Short mmCIF file of C-alpha atoms and ligand atoms in Angstrom, two decimals:
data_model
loop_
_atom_site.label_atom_id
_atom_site.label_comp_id
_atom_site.label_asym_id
_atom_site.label_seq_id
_atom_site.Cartn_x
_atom_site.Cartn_y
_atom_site.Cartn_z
CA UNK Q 1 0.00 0.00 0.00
CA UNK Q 2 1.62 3.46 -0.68
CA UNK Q 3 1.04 6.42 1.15
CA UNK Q 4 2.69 9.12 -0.95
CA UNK Q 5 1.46 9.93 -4.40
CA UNK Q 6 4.30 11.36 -6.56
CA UNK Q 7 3.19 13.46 -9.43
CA UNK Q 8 4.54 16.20 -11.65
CA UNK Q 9 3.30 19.83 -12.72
CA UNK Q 10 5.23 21.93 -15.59
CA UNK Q 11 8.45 19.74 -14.56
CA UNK Q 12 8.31 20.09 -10.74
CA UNK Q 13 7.87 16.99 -8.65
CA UNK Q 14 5.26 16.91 -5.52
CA UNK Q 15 4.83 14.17 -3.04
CA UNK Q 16 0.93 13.82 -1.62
CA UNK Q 17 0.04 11.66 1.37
CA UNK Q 18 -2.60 9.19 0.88
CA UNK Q 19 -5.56 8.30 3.38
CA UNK Q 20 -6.79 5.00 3.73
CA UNK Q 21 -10.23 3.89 4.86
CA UNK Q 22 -11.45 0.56 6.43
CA UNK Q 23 -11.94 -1.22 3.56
CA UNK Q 24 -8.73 0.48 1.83
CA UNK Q 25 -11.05 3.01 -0.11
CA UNK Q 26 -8.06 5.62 -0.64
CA UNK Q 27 -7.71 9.39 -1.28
CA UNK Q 28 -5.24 11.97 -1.84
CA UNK Q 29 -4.63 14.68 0.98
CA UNK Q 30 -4.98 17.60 -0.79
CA UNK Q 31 -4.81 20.11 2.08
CA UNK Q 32 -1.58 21.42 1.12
CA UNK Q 33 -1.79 21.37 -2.86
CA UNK Q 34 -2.20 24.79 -3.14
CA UNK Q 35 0.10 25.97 -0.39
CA UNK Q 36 2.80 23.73 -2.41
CA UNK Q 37 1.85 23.91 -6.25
CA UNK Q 38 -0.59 26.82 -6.39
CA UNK Q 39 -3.14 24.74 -7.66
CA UNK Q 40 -6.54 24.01 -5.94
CA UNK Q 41 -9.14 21.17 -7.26
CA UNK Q 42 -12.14 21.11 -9.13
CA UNK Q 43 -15.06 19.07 -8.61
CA UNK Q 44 -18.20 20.70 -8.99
CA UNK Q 45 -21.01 18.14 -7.08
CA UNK Q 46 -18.13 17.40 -5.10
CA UNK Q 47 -18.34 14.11 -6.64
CA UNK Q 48 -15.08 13.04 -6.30
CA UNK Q 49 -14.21 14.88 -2.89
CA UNK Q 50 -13.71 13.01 0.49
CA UNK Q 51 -14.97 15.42 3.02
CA UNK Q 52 -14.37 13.60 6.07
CA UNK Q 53 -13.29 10.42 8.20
CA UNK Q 54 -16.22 8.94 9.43
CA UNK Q 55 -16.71 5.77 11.45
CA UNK Q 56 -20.69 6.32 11.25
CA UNK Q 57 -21.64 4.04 8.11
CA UNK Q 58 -20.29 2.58 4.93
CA UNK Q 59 -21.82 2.11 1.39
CA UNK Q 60 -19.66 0.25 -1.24
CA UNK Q 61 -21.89 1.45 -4.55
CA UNK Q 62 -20.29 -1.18 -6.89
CA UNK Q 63 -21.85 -4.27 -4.14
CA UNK Q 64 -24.82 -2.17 -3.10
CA UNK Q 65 -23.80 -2.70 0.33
CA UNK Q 66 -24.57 -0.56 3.38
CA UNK Q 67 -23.09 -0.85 6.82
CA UNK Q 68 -24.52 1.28 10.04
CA UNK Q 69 -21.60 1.11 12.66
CA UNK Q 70 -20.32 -2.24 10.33
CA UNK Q 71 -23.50 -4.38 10.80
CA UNK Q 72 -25.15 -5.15 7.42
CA UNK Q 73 -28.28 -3.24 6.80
CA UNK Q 74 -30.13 -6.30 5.65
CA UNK Q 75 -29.14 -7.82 9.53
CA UNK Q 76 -29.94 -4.05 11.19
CA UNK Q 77 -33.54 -4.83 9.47
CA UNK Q 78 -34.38 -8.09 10.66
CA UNK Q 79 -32.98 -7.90 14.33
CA UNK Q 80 -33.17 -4.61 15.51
CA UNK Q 81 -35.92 -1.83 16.58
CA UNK Q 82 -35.51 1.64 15.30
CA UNK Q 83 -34.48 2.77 18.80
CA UNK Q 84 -31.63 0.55 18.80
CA UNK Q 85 -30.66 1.22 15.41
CA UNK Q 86 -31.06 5.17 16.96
CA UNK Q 87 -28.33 4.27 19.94
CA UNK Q 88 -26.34 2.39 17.52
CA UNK Q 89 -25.91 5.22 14.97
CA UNK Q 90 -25.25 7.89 17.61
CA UNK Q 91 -23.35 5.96 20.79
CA UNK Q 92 -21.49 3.66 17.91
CA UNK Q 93 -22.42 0.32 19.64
CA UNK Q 94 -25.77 -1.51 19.84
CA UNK Q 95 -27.41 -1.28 23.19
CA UNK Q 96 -28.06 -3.71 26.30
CA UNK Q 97 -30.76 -4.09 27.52
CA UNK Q 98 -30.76 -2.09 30.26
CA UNK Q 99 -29.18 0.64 28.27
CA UNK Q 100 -31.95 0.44 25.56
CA UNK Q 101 -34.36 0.91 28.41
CA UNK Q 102 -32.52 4.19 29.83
CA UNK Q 103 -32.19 5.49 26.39
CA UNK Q 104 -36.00 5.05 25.84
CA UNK Q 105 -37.06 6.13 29.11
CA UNK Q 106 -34.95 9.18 28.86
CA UNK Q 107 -36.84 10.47 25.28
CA UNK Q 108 -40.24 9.64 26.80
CA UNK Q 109 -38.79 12.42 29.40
CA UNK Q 110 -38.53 14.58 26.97
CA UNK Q 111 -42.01 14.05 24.98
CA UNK Q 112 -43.50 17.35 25.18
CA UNK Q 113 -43.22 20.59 23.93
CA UNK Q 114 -43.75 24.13 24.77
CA UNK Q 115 -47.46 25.65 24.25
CA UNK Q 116 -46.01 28.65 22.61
CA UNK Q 117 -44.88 26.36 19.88
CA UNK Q 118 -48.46 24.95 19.67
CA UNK Q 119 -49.37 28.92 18.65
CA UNK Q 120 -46.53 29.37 16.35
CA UNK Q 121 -47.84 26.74 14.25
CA UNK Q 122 -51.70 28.02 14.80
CA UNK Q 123 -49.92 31.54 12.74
CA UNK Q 124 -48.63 29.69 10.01
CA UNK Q 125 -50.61 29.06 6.95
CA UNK Q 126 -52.26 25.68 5.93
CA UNK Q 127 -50.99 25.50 2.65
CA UNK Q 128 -47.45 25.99 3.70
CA UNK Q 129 -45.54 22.84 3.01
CA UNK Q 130 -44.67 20.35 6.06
CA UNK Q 131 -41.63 20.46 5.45
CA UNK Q 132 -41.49 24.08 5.58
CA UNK Q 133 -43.28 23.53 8.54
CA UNK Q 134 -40.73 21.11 10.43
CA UNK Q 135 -37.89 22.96 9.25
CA UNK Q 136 -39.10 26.11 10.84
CA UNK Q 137 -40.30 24.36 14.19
CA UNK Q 138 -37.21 22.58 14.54
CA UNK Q 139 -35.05 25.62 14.54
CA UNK Q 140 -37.44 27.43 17.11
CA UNK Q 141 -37.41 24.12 19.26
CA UNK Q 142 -33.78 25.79 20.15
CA UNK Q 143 -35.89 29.02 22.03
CA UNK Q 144 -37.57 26.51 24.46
CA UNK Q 145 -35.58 23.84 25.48
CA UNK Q 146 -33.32 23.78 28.03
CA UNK Q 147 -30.27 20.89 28.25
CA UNK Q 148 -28.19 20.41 30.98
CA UNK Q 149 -26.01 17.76 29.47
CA UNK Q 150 -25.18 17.61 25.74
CA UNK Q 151 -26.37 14.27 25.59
CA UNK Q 152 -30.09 15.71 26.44
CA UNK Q 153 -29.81 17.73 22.93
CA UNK Q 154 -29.94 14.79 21.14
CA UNK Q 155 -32.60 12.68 23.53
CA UNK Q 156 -34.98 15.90 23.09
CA UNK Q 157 -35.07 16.28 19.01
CA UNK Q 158 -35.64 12.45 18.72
CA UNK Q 159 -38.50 13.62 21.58
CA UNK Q 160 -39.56 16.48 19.76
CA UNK Q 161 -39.38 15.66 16.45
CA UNK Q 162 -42.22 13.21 16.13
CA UNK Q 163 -44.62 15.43 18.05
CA UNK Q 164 -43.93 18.50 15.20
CA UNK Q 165 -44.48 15.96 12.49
CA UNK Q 166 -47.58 14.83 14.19
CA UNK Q 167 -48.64 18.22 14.94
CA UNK Q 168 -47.88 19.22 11.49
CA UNK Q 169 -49.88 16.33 10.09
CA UNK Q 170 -53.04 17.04 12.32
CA UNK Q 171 -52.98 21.01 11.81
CA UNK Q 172 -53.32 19.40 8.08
CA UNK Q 173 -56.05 17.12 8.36
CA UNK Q 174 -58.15 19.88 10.70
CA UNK Q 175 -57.50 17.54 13.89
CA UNK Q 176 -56.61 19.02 17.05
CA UNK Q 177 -53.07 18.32 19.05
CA UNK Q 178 -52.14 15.25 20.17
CA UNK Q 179 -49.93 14.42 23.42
CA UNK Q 180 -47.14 11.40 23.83
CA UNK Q 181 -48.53 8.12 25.03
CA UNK Q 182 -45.90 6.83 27.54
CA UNK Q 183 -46.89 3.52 27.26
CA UNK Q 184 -45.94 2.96 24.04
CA UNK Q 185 -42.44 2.46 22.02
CA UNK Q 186 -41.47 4.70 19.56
CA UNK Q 187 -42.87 4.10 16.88
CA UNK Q 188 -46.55 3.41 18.23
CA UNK Q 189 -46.33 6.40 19.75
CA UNK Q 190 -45.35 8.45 16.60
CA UNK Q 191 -48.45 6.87 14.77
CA UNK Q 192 -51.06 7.32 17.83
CA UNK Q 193 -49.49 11.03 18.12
CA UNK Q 194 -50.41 11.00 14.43
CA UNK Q 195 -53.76 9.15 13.54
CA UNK Q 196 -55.96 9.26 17.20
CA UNK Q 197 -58.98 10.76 17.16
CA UNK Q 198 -60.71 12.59 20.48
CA UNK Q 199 -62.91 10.63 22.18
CA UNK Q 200 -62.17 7.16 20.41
CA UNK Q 201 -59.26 4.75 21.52
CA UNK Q 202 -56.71 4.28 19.24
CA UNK Q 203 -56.01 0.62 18.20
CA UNK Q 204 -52.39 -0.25 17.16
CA UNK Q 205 -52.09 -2.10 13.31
CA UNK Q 206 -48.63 -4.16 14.62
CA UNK Q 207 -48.46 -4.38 10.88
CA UNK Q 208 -48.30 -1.16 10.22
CA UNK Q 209 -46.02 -0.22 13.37
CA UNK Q 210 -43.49 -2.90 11.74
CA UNK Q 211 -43.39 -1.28 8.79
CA UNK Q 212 -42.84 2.13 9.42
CA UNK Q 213 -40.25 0.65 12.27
CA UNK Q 214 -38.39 -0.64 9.16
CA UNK Q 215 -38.37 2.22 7.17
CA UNK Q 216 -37.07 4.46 9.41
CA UNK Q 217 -34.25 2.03 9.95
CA UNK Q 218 -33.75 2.29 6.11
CA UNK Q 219 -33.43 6.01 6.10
CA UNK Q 220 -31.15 6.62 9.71
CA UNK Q 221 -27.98 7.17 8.07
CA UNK Q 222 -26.43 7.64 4.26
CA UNK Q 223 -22.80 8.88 5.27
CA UNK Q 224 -22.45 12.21 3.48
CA UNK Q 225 -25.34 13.15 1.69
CA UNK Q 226 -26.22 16.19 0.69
CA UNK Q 227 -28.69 16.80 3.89
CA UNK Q 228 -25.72 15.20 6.48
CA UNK Q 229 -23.15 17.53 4.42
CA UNK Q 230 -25.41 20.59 5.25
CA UNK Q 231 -25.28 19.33 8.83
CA UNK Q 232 -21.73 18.69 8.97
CA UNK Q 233 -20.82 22.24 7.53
CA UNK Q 234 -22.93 24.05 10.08
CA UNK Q 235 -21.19 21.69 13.08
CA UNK Q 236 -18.37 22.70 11.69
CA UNK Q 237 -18.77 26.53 11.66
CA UNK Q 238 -19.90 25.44 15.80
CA UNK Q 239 -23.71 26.28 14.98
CA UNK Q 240 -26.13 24.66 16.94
CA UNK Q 241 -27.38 21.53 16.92
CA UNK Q 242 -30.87 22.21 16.74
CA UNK Q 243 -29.86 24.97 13.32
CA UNK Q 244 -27.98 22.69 12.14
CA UNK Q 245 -30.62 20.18 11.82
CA UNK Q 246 -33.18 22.28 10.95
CA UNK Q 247 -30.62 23.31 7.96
CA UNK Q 248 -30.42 19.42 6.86
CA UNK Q 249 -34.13 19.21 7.02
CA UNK Q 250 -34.42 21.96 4.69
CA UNK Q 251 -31.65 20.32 2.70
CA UNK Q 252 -33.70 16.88 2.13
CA UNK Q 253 -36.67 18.73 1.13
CA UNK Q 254 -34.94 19.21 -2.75
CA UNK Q 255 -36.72 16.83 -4.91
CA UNK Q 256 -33.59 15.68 -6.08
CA UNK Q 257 -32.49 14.31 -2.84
CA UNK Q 258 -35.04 13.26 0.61
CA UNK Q 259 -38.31 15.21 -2.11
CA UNK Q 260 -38.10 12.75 -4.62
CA UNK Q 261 -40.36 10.56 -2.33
CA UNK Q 262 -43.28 12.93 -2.83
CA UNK Q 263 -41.81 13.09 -6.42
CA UNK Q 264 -41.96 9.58 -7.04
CA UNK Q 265 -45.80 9.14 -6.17
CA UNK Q 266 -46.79 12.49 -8.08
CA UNK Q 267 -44.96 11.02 -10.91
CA UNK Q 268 -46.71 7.41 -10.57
CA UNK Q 269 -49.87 8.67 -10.19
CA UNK Q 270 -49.33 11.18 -13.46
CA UNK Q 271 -48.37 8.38 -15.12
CA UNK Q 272 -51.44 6.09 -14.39
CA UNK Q 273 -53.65 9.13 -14.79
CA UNK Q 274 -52.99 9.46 -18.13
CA UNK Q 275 -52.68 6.41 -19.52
CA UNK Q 276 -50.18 4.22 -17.96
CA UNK Q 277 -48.23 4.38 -20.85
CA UNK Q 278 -44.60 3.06 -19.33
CA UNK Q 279 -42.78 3.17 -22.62
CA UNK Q 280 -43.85 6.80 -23.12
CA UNK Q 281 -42.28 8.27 -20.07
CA UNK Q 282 -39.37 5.76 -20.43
CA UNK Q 283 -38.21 7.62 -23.44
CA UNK Q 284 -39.56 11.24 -22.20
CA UNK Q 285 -36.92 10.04 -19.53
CA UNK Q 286 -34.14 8.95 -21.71
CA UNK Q 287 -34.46 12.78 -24.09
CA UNK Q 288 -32.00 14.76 -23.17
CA UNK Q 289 -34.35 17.81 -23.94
CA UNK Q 290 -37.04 16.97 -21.94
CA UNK Q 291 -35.94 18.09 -17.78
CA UNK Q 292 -38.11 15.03 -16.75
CA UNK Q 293 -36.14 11.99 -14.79
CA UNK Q 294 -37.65 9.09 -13.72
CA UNK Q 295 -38.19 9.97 -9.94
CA UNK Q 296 -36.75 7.74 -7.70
CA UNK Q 297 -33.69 5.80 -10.27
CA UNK Q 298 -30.29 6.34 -10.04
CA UNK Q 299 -27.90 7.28 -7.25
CA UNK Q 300 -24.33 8.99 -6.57
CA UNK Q 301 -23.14 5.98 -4.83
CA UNK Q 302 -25.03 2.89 -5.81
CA UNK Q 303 -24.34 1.92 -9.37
CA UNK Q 304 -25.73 -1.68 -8.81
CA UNK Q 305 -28.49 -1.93 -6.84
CA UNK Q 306 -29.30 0.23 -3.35
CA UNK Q 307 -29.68 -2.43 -0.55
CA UNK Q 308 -32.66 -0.12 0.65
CA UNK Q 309 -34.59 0.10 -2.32
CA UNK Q 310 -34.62 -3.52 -2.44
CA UNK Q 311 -35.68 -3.99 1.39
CA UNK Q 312 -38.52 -1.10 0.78
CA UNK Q 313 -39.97 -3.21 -1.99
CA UNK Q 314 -40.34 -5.76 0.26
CA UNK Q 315 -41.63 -4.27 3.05
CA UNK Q 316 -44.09 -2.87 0.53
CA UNK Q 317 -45.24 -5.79 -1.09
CA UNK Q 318 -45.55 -7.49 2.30
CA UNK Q 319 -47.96 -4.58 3.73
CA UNK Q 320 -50.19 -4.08 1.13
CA UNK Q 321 -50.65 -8.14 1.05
CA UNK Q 322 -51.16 -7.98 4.47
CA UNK Q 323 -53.65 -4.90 4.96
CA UNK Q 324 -55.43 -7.23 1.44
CA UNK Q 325 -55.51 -3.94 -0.27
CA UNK Q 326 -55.18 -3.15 -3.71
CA UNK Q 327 -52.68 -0.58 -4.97
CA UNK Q 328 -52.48 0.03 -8.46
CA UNK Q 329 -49.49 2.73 -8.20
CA UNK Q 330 -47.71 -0.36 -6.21
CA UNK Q 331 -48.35 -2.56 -9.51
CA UNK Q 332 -47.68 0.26 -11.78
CA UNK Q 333 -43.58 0.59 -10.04
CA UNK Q 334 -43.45 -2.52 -10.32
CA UNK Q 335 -43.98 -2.84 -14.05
CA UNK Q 336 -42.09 0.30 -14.60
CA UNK Q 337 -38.91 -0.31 -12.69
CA UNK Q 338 -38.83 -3.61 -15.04
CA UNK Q 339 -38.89 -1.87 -17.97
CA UNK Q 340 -36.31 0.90 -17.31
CA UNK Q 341 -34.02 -2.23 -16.01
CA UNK Q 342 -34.92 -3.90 -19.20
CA UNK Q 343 -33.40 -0.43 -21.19
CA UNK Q 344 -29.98 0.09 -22.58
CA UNK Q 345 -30.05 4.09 -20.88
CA UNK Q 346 -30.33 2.83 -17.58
CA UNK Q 347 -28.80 -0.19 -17.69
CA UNK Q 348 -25.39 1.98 -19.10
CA UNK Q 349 -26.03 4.63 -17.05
CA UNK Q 350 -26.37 2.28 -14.28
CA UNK Q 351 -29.40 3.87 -12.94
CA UNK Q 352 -31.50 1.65 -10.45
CA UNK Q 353 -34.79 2.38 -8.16
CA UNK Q 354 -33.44 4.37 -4.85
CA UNK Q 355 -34.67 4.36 -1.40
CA UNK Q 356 -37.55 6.67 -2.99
CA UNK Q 357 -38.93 4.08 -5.42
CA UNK Q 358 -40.74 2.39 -3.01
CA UNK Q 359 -40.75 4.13 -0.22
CA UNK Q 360 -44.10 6.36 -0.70
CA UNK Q 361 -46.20 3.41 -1.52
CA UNK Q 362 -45.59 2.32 1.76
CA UNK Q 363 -46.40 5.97 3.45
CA UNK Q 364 -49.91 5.83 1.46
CA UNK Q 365 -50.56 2.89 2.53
CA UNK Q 366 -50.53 3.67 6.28
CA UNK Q 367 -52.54 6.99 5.34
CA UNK Q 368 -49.40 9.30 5.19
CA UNK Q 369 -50.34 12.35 2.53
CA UNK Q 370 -47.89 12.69 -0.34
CA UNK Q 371 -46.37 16.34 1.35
CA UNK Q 372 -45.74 14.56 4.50
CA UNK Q 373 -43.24 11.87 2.92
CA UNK Q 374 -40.27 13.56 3.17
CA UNK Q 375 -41.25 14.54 7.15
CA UNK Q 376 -41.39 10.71 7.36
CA UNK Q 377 -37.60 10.78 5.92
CA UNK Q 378 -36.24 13.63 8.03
CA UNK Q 379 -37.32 11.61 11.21
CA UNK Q 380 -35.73 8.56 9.90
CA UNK Q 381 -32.75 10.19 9.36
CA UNK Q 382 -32.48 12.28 12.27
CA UNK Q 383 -30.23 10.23 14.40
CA UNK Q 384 -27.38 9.92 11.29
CA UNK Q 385 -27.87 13.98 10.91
CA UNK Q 386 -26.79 14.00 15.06
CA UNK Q 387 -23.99 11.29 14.79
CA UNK Q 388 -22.46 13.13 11.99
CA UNK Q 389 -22.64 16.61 14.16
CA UNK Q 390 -21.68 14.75 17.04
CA UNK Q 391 -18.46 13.23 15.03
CA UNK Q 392 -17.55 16.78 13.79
CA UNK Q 393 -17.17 18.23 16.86
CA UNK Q 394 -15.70 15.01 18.31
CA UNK Q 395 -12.96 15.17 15.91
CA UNK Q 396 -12.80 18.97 15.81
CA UNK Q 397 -12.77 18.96 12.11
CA UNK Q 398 -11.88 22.75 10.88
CA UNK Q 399 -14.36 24.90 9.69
CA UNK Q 400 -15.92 23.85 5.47
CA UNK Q 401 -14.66 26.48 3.73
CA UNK Q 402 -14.46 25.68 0.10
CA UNK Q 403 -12.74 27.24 -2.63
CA UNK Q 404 -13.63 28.62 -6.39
CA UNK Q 405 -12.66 29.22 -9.16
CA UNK Q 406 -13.87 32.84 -10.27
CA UNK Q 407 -15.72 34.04 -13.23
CA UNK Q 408 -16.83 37.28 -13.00
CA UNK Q 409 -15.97 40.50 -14.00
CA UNK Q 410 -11.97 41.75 -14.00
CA UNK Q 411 -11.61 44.30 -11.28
CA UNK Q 412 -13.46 47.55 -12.62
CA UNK Q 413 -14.20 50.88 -11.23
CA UNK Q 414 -17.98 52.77 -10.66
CA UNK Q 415 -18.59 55.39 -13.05
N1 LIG M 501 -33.78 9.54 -15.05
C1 LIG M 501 -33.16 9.71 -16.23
N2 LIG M 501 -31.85 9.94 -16.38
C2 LIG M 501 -31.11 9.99 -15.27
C3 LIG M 501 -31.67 9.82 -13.99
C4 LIG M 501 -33.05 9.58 -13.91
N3 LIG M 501 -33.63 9.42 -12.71
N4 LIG M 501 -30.70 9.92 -13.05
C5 LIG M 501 -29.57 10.16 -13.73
N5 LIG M 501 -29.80 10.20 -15.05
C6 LIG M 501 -28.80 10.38 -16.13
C7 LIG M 501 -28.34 11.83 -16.21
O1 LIG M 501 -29.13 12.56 -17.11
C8 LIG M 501 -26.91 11.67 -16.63
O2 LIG M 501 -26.87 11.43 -18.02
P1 LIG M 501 -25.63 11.97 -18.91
O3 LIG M 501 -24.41 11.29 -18.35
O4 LIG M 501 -25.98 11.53 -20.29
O5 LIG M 501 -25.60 13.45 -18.73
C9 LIG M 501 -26.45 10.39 -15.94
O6 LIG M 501 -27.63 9.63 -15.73
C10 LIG M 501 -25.77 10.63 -14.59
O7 LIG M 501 -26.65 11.40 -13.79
P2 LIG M 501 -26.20 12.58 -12.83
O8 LIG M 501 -27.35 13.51 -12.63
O9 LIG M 501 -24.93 13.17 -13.34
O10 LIG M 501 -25.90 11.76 -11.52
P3 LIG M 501 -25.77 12.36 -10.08
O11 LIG M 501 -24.97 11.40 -9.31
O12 LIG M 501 -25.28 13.77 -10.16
O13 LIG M 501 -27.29 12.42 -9.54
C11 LIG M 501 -29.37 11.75 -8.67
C12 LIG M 501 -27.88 11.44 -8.77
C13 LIG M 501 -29.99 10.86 -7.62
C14 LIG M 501 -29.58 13.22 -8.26
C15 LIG M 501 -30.03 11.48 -10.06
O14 LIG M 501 -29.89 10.13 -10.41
C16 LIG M 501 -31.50 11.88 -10.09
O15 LIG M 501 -31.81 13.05 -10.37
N6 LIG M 501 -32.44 10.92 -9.78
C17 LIG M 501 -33.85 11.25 -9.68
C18 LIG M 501 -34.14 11.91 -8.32
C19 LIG M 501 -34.08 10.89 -7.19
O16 LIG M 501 -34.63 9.81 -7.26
N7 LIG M 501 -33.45 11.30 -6.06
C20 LIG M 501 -33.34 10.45 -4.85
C21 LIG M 501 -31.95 10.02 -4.57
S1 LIG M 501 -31.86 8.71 -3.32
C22 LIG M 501 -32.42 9.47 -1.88
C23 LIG M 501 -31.38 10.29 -1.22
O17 LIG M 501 -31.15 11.42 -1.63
O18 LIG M 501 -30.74 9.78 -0.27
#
């Protein structure tokens, strides 16, 4: 293994270090390129730019493999709750028993939030978007809550979190507030906070619980993303944690990133709407002059498969068996994510069905609206966004300051 690059500029010769990863992924140490050579890099999406040593998870995109803290997702899925996967992602080791229990106990503390937040969302319009909504309420949370330990930060937004998507969601529907249940885990609680109606008792679907459980597994971390990046950068600059989440919310809300959930059901539902002509929208997808993409295919990372798309499939199929209903967008994915991987464009471009392919199909089918999708995603991902913020400050990474490369005008004077 080498760990100097030599290389040579206009006849000078400069020595690099190079960084090695777990798996002996390896990158150049550019830090000092342009102190040495006067040269900085380009790379525009930073597509080919290592931003950071992480220990959080791992995705090789050739094997369409994905490792939270090194356990295989597909073993995270089968054996573990989305509380454990939670401690896992942000303590780096899965829990005990007993420490599962503090770490639940502890949240249920924290399962409440202040009225004046119940009358900042009364101000805010219905039509605004949820995630608008979230990103808005999140930041604010910072106003009201008081931590005495850093540890209570994080214990408090996975709190919190769920009651602003709930509230969110019933300010939407024209219900009135909900409050925690104690009795229940997690994710129980997030859909009684979400679907209970006054005056009737709420009766758990374990079917239901299990799936959402599983999907928010699937979303809790995606190393550095373009949402965990926006995290990461404000960590670094030593903005708060509750900012700096509310900044990756806003992040994941692009359509080309956490959106393309909502995207991916729009576009399904166009689709069957007017026609369900696949091989239509196959091609609109393939013409370069057209902006439409098939929502929901292709990836940075994965140019195989993407372990979670795969899972979420599953998971779909299995609910919508299970709850015997019917779903013709469910049939229609189905059909058209065979005929794109049928297509020389996507099979070339090595463009597969994401996360997002199948993830909505599952929302609708526990009665989440299309708008509220991505909300679902943000509080999936929530612990990653708080292990990565955690990690930055742990390692005291400097500030992310990139450089450019400048355009505009040549120096000129006012006249
Ligand atoms: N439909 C049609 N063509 C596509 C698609 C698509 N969904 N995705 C990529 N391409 C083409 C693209 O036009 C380009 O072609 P060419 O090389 O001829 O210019 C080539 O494939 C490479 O695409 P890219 O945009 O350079 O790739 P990227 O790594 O910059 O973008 C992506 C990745 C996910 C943004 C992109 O594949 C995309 O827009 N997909 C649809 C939106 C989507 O599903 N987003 C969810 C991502 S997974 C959830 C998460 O964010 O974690």
């Amino acid at each position: 293994m080498c760990s100097i690059v030599h290389f040579d500029i206009n006849g000078c010769h400069y020595k690099l270090p190079v960084v090695y990863g777990t798996f002996y992924e390896k990158a150049i140490n550019i830090s000092k390129l342009r102190e040495n050579t006067g040269l900085i890099t380009f790379d525009p999406g930073l597509k080919n730019t290592g931003i950071a040593k992480s220990s959080i998870s791992f995705i090789d995109g050739e094997k369409g493999e994905l490792l939270y803290r090194g356990y295989p997702i597909e073993q995270i899925i089968n054996k573990c709750s989305f509380m454990e996967t939670s401690y896992l992602i942000l303590n780096g080791e899965l829990p005990n028993t007993a420490q599962l229990k503090s770490f639940s106990e502890k949240i249920k503390k924290f399962n409440h939030i202040n009225q004046e937040i119940y009358q900042i969302l009364d101000k805010i319009p219905d039509n605004y978007h949820p995630m608008g909504i979230l990103s808005s309420l999140t930041y604010i949370l910072t106003a009201f809550t008081n931590c005495q330990q850093e540890e209570d930060m994080y214990l408090h937004l996975l709190a919190k979190l769920p009651i602003l998507a709930a509230l969110t969601y019933r300010k939407k529907v024209g219900l009135p507030p909900s409050y925690a249940d104690h009795n229940l885990d997690y994710t129980s609680n997030l859909l009684k906070m979400f679907f209970s109606i006054p005056n009737k008792s709420y009766q758990q679907n374990p079917i239901i619980t299990d799936a959402l459980d599983k999907l928010l597994i699937l979303h809790a971390d995606h190393e550095q993303n373009c949402s965990t990046t926006t995290v990461r950068l404000l960590g670094s600059a030593h903005s708060g944690l509750f900012s700096s989440i509310s900044a990756g919310i806003s992040a994941l809300w692009g359509r080309l990133h956490g959106g393309a959930n909502q995207a991916v059901i729009e576009m399904l539902e166009t689709i069957l709407n007017s026609g369900g002509n696949i091989k239509k929208w196959v091609e609109k997808a393939k013409n370069k002059k057209d902006p439409f993409r098939l929502m929901g295919f292709g990836h940075r990372i994965y140019k195989n498969f993407d372990p979670r798309a795969e899972i979420a499939k599953e998971v779909a199929e299995n609910l919508i068996k299970k709850l015997e209903i019917f779903d013709p967008i469910l049939e229609l994915a189905k059909t058209l994510e065979q005929k794109a991987l049928q297509d020389s464009y996507f099979v070339e471009k090595k463009l597969y069905p994401n996360i997002d392919f199948y993830s909505g199909i599952i929302y609708q089918a526990i009665g989440i609206p299309k708008d509220m999708f991505t909300v679902m995603f943000a509080l999936g991902r929530l612990p990653g966004w708080m292990a990565h913020w955690k990690e930055i400050k742990f390692n005291r990474d400097p500030i992310g300051r990139p450089r450019q490369i400048y355009i505009g005008y040549k120096k000129r004077n006012i006249i």
